[in-house]
Amino acid sequence: MALANEDGDLDSYAEDSPFTPLFGQPARTKILAAFVSERGRDLNVSYVAKLAGVARSTVYDHLDDLQELGVVEHTRDVGGSPMYQLNEDSDIAEELVRLEGVTLSRLFEMDDS
């Protein structure tokens, strides 16, 4: 539901949507996709950046928020480099994996029609 601000302009629902802190900018969506695609594997920031097609600094910009949401977790350090993975115990991560599968199935259905 859109609400009018002080100037009478409508604020979009998306500004206050739960998806905004989760997905944020398009870069965050790509970063989440990288973690979902490699679930169960420890990833360093360079590899996440490569998979997501974003700069390493962009991954760093989003990691704290994703960890705070519980979607991504720091697993260990290898040679001084932090490793991360999708938090398999997270309800949000579980839904992301499910959503990926449902969306992929729907895209295949659309291609077949």
XYZ file of N, CA, C and O in Angstrom:
452
model
N 0.838 -1.167 0.000
C 0.000 0.000 0.000
C 0.888 1.237 0.000
O 1.767 1.377 0.836
N 0.662 2.120 -0.952
C 1.445 3.347 -1.035
C 0.872 4.374 -0.074
O -0.337 4.526 0.062
N 1.761 5.094 0.601
C 1.354 6.118 1.557
C 1.848 7.473 1.088
O 2.934 7.589 0.520
N 1.057 8.511 1.353
C 1.472 9.860 0.978
C 2.457 10.389 2.014
O 2.272 10.197 3.210
N 3.515 11.038 1.543
C 4.471 11.657 2.460
C 4.016 13.083 2.765
O 2.932 13.500 2.358
N 4.860 13.855 3.453
C 4.486 15.217 3.861
C 4.115 16.114 2.681
O 3.287 17.000 2.799
N 4.732 15.894 1.535
C 4.475 16.728 0.364
C 3.290 16.236 -0.450
O 2.979 16.802 -1.487
N 2.645 15.173 0.009
C 1.512 14.619 -0.724
C 1.929 13.642 -1.806
O 1.083 13.084 -2.495
N 3.238 13.447 -1.978
C 3.720 12.494 -2.969
C 3.552 11.078 -2.419
O 3.601 10.861 -1.213
N 3.369 10.155 -3.301
C 3.221 8.777 -2.862
C 4.574 8.124 -2.672
O 5.443 8.213 -3.541
N 4.778 7.484 -1.525
C 5.971 6.673 -1.298
C 5.656 5.280 -1.793
O 4.558 4.773 -1.569
N 6.599 4.658 -2.450
C 6.336 3.316 -2.951
C 6.351 2.315 -1.816
O 7.063 2.474 -0.825
N 5.563 1.277 -1.963
C 5.522 0.200 -0.983
C 6.901 -0.429 -0.832
O 7.307 -0.794 0.256
N 7.636 -0.492 -1.942
C 8.927 -1.178 -1.938
C 9.919 -0.564 -0.956
O 10.783 -1.263 -0.442
N 9.781 0.715 -0.687
C 10.703 1.355 0.250
C 10.654 0.702 1.628
O 11.642 0.648 2.328
N 9.477 0.223 2.037
C 9.304 -0.376 3.354
C 9.067 -1.883 3.286
O 8.749 -2.512 4.282
N 9.212 -2.449 2.120
C 8.990 -3.879 1.941
C 10.086 -4.691 2.609
O 11.246 -4.270 2.644
N 9.754 -5.882 3.129
C 10.796 -6.747 3.680
C 11.821 -7.163 2.629
O 12.931 -7.536 2.963
N 11.463 -7.094 1.359
C 12.417 -7.468 0.318
C 13.529 -6.440 0.159
O 14.615 -6.773 -0.286
N 13.252 -5.180 0.493
C 14.263 -4.136 0.312
C 15.519 -4.410 1.129
O 16.620 -4.404 0.580
N 15.419 -4.706 2.450
C 16.650 -5.020 3.168
C 17.279 -6.342 2.736
O 18.488 -6.521 2.832
N 16.462 -7.255 2.238
C 16.989 -8.549 1.818
C 17.702 -8.441 0.476
O 18.869 -8.776 0.346
N 17.010 -7.974 -0.537
C 17.579 -7.930 -1.878
C 18.329 -6.639 -2.153
O 19.276 -6.633 -2.923
N 17.873 -5.539 -1.557
C 18.565 -4.271 -1.733
C 18.733 -3.920 -3.198
O 17.803 -4.006 -3.976
N 19.922 -3.580 -3.546
C 20.245 -3.206 -4.915
C 20.387 -4.456 -5.783
O 20.549 -5.556 -5.269
N 20.362 -4.278 -7.105
C 20.549 -5.444 -7.984
C 21.832 -6.231 -7.675
O 21.854 -7.445 -7.810
N 22.865 -5.546 -7.206
C 24.108 -6.251 -6.867
C 23.864 -7.266 -5.759
O 24.399 -8.375 -5.793
N 23.039 -6.909 -4.788
C 22.763 -7.832 -3.685
C 22.046 -9.082 -4.205
O 22.311 -10.185 -3.753
N 21.152 -8.896 -5.146
C 20.460 -10.039 -5.744
C 21.462 -10.980 -6.403
O 21.381 -12.201 -6.243
N 22.424 -10.420 -7.114
C 23.450 -11.236 -7.772
C 24.325 -11.955 -6.746
O 24.709 -13.106 -6.939
N 24.640 -11.270 -5.662
C 25.459 -11.875 -4.599
C 24.698 -13.024 -3.946
O 25.256 -14.104 -3.727
N 23.419 -12.804 -3.662
C 22.602 -13.886 -3.094
C 22.519 -15.067 -4.053
O 22.615 -16.226 -3.634
N 22.368 -14.780 -5.329
C 22.312 -15.859 -6.328
C 23.608 -16.666 -6.329
O 23.589 -17.889 -6.459
N 24.729 -15.990 -6.162
C 26.021 -16.688 -6.117
C 26.074 -17.631 -4.917
O 26.482 -18.795 -5.042
N 25.646 -17.149 -3.758
C 25.661 -17.998 -2.559
C 24.682 -19.173 -2.697
O 24.995 -20.292 -2.306
N 23.516 -18.931 -3.262
C 22.537 -20.010 -3.444
C 23.078 -21.054 -4.411
O 22.968 -22.254 -4.169
N 23.695 -20.596 -5.495
C 24.193 -21.545 -6.503
C 25.335 -22.406 -5.971
O 25.559 -23.510 -6.450
N 26.065 -21.898 -4.977
C 27.209 -22.618 -4.425
C 26.952 -23.055 -2.980
O 27.895 -23.223 -2.206
N 25.675 -23.239 -2.639
C 25.350 -23.592 -1.247
C 26.098 -24.844 -0.818
O 26.333 -25.750 -1.604
N 26.520 -24.804 0.441
C 27.287 -25.917 0.988
C 28.786 -25.796 0.767
O 29.545 -26.621 1.245
N 29.208 -24.760 0.047
C 30.634 -24.550 -0.223
C 31.098 -23.251 0.414
O 30.397 -22.258 0.386
N 32.297 -23.267 0.968
C 32.918 -22.051 1.475
C 33.423 -21.226 0.295
O 34.085 -21.761 -0.599
N 33.099 -19.939 0.313
C 33.481 -19.048 -0.777
C 34.243 -17.850 -0.223
O 33.851 -17.289 0.793
N 35.302 -17.452 -0.923
C 35.957 -16.204 -0.534
C 35.319 -15.061 -1.320
O 34.574 -15.268 -2.273
N 35.609 -13.859 -0.900
C 34.981 -12.681 -1.494
C 35.296 -12.562 -2.984
O 34.440 -12.205 -3.784
N 36.518 -12.891 -3.367
C 36.894 -12.806 -4.787
C 36.037 -13.728 -5.642
O 35.596 -13.345 -6.736
N 35.799 -14.938 -5.153
C 34.996 -15.896 -5.922
C 33.536 -15.462 -5.975
O 32.896 -15.563 -7.028
N 33.002 -14.956 -4.870
C 31.625 -14.450 -4.873
C 31.503 -13.304 -5.880
O 30.554 -13.263 -6.666
N 32.479 -12.407 -5.877
C 32.468 -11.282 -6.815
C 32.483 -11.769 -8.257
O 31.740 -11.260 -9.100
N 33.305 -12.779 -8.539
C 33.381 -13.326 -9.898
C 32.054 -13.951 -10.304
O 31.544 -13.696 -11.397
N 31.479 -14.766 -9.422
C 30.192 -15.404 -9.722
C 29.078 -14.384 -9.920
O 28.216 -14.553 -10.777
N 29.097 -13.335 -9.098
C 28.044 -12.333 -9.133
C 28.256 -11.283 -10.222
O 27.337 -10.543 -10.559
N 29.473 -11.209 -10.752
C 29.762 -10.214 -11.769
C 29.818 -8.804 -11.197
O 29.408 -7.841 -11.845
N 30.305 -8.699 -9.966
C 30.429 -7.402 -9.297
C 31.843 -7.265 -8.745
O 32.597 -8.238 -8.686
N 32.179 -6.079 -8.317
C 33.493 -5.834 -7.729
C 33.566 -6.427 -6.322
O 32.547 -6.559 -5.639
N 34.778 -6.763 -5.897
C 34.975 -7.278 -4.530
C 34.469 -6.277 -3.499
O 33.868 -6.658 -2.497
N 34.690 -4.998 -3.742
C 34.231 -3.968 -2.800
C 32.709 -3.987 -2.662
O 32.178 -3.733 -1.583
N 32.021 -4.334 -3.733
C 30.556 -4.427 -3.689
C 30.125 -5.592 -2.809
O 29.181 -5.470 -2.024
N 30.824 -6.704 -2.911
C 30.520 -7.849 -2.046
C 30.714 -7.444 -0.594
O 29.846 -7.682 0.256
N 31.836 -6.793 -0.300
C 32.090 -6.330 1.068
C 30.999 -5.375 1.547
O 30.607 -5.398 2.708
N 30.494 -4.524 0.640
C 29.440 -3.573 1.001
C 28.175 -4.279 1.494
O 27.431 -3.723 2.299
N 27.925 -5.490 1.014
C 26.678 -6.190 1.328
C 26.831 -7.306 2.360
O 25.841 -7.739 2.950
N 28.033 -7.770 2.585
C 28.238 -8.919 3.476
C 27.731 -8.707 4.898
O 27.092 -9.604 5.456
N 28.001 -7.563 5.482
C 27.564 -7.322 6.858
C 26.046 -7.427 6.979
O 25.524 -8.056 7.900
N 25.327 -6.815 6.037
C 23.862 -6.869 6.071
C 23.358 -8.300 5.898
O 22.431 -8.724 6.589
N 23.960 -9.036 4.984
C 23.522 -10.409 4.743
C 23.821 -11.309 5.936
O 23.035 -12.213 6.255
N 24.937 -11.046 6.617
C 25.242 -11.797 7.833
C 24.278 -11.415 8.951
O 23.790 -12.284 9.688
N 23.979 -10.145 9.066
C 23.054 -9.690 10.107
C 21.663 -10.293 9.897
O 20.980 -10.649 10.860
N 21.248 -10.422 8.640
C 19.972 -11.064 8.337
C 20.026 -12.573 8.569
O 18.992 -13.229 8.609
N 21.231 -13.113 8.705
C 21.391 -14.539 8.949
C 21.396 -15.389 7.694
O 21.389 -16.615 7.760
N 21.441 -14.754 6.530
C 21.397 -15.484 5.258
C 22.763 -16.058 4.904
O 22.869 -17.152 4.369
N 23.808 -15.312 5.226
C 25.182 -15.705 4.928
C 25.932 -15.781 6.252
O 25.675 -14.998 7.166
N 26.845 -16.740 6.340
C 27.636 -16.859 7.562
C 29.121 -16.966 7.241
O 29.501 -17.524 6.211
N 29.925 -16.390 8.128
C 31.377 -16.532 8.055
C 31.687 -17.919 8.599
O 31.251 -18.270 9.693
N 32.410 -18.724 7.830
C 32.644 -20.109 8.241
C 34.041 -20.327 8.805
O 34.217 -21.102 9.738
N 35.036 -19.670 8.202
C 36.415 -19.871 8.639
C 37.306 -18.903 7.884
O 36.836 -18.181 7.000
N 38.568 -18.892 8.239
C 39.570 -18.110 7.511
C 40.574 -19.076 6.907
O 40.996 -20.030 7.567
N 40.938 -18.832 5.673
C 41.943 -19.648 4.988
C 43.041 -18.707 4.517
O 42.792 -17.831 3.680
N 44.235 -18.870 5.086
C 45.346 -17.997 4.723
C 45.039 -16.532 4.954
O 45.433 -15.685 4.162
N 44.292 -16.240 5.990
C 43.933 -14.866 6.296
C 42.743 -14.341 5.513
O 42.324 -13.210 5.706
N 42.206 -15.161 4.620
C 41.057 -14.747 3.818
C 39.775 -15.330 4.411
O 39.665 -16.548 4.571
N 38.789 -14.476 4.749
C 37.544 -15.001 5.307
C 36.742 -15.772 4.264
O 36.722 -15.407 3.096
N 36.123 -16.833 4.723
C 35.290 -17.670 3.862
C 33.846 -17.570 4.353
O 33.603 -17.491 5.562
N 32.910 -17.597 3.417
C 31.495 -17.451 3.721
C 30.710 -18.509 2.969
O 31.157 -19.040 1.961
N 29.499 -18.774 3.470
C 28.586 -19.622 2.732
C 27.160 -19.284 3.112
O 26.904 -18.592 4.106
N 26.230 -19.772 2.307
C 24.814 -19.624 2.605
C 24.550 -20.318 3.929
O 25.001 -21.443 4.145
N 23.850 -19.669 4.830
C 23.546 -20.241 6.133
C 22.386 -21.227 5.985
O 21.228 -20.821 5.902
N 22.696 -22.504 5.965
C 21.689 -23.542 5.745
C 20.645 -23.598 6.859
O 19.580 -24.174 6.687
N 20.937 -23.005 8.016
C 19.991 -22.990 9.133
C 19.034 -21.795 9.077
O 18.157 -21.669 9.930
N 19.209 -20.943 8.094
C 18.396 -19.738 7.975
C 17.092 -20.026 7.236
O 17.095 -20.609 6.144
N 15.985 -19.587 7.828
C 14.689 -19.722 7.155
C 14.677 -18.922 5.856
O 14.097 -19.353 4.857
N 15.316 -17.763 5.877
C 15.367 -16.934 4.668
C 16.147 -17.652 3.569
O 15.700 -17.712 2.424
N 17.291 -18.226 3.909
C 18.095 -18.944 2.922
C 17.320 -20.129 2.365
O 17.357 -20.397 1.156
N 16.612 -20.828 3.237
C 15.805 -21.973 2.794
C 14.754 -21.521 1.776
O 14.541 -22.170 0.757
N 14.132 -20.385 2.051
C 13.130 -19.862 1.122
C 13.763 -19.380 -0.180
O 13.161 -19.518 -1.246
N 14.964 -18.824 -0.110
C 15.656 -18.416 -1.336
C 15.926 -19.611 -2.240
O 15.743 -19.532 -3.454
N 16.361 -20.707 -1.643
C 16.620 -21.930 -2.420
C 15.320 -22.420 -3.041
O 15.270 -22.769 -4.223
N 14.254 -22.401 -2.252
C 12.941 -22.840 -2.764
C 12.481 -21.906 -3.878
O 12.032 -22.354 -4.930
N 12.612 -20.608 -3.654
C 12.189 -19.624 -4.646
C 12.972 -19.765 -5.943
O 12.407 -19.648 -7.035
N 14.255 -20.063 -5.830
C 15.060 -20.276 -7.033
C 14.502 -21.447 -7.843
O 14.342 -21.356 -9.063
N 14.188 -22.540 -7.154
C 13.654 -23.717 -7.846
C 12.304 -23.466 -8.480
O 12.064 -23.844 -9.638
N 11.415 -22.808 -7.764
C 10.081 -22.507 -8.290
C 10.180 -21.581 -9.497
O 9.522 -21.773 -10.510
N 11.026 -20.570 -9.385
C 11.190 -19.613 -10.480
C 11.796 -20.290 -11.700
O 11.347 -20.071 -12.833
N 12.794 -21.134 -11.474
C 13.415 -21.852 -12.584
C 12.398 -22.748 -13.289
O 12.337 -22.783 -14.524
N 11.585 -23.456 -12.511
C 10.542 -24.308 -13.096
C 9.587 -23.484 -13.945
O 9.213 -23.884 -15.054
N 9.187 -22.336 -13.428
C 8.267 -21.472 -14.169
C 8.910 -20.953 -15.440
O 8.274 -20.889 -16.498
N 10.170 -20.602 -15.385
C 10.868 -20.127 -16.593
C 10.942 -21.233 -17.642
O 10.784 -20.963 -18.836
N 11.197 -22.482 -17.199
C 11.186 -23.604 -18.142
C 9.812 -23.791 -18.765
O 9.693 -24.047 -19.962
N 8.759 -23.673 -17.970
C 7.393 -23.782 -18.483
C 7.124 -22.706 -19.534
O 6.501 -22.971 -20.557
N 7.583 -21.501 -19.264
C 7.380 -20.396 -20.210
C 8.124 -20.651 -21.514
O 7.618 -20.316 -22.591
N 9.321 -21.246 -21.431
C 10.095 -21.549 -22.636
C 9.417 -22.623 -23.479
O 9.527 -22.622 -24.705
N 8.720 -23.554 -22.814
C 8.068 -24.656 -23.515
C 6.772 -24.244 -24.191
O 6.268 -24.951 -25.042
N 6.219 -23.070 -23.790
C 4.935 -22.670 -24.395
C 5.110 -21.901 -25.663
O 6.063 -21.521 -26.127
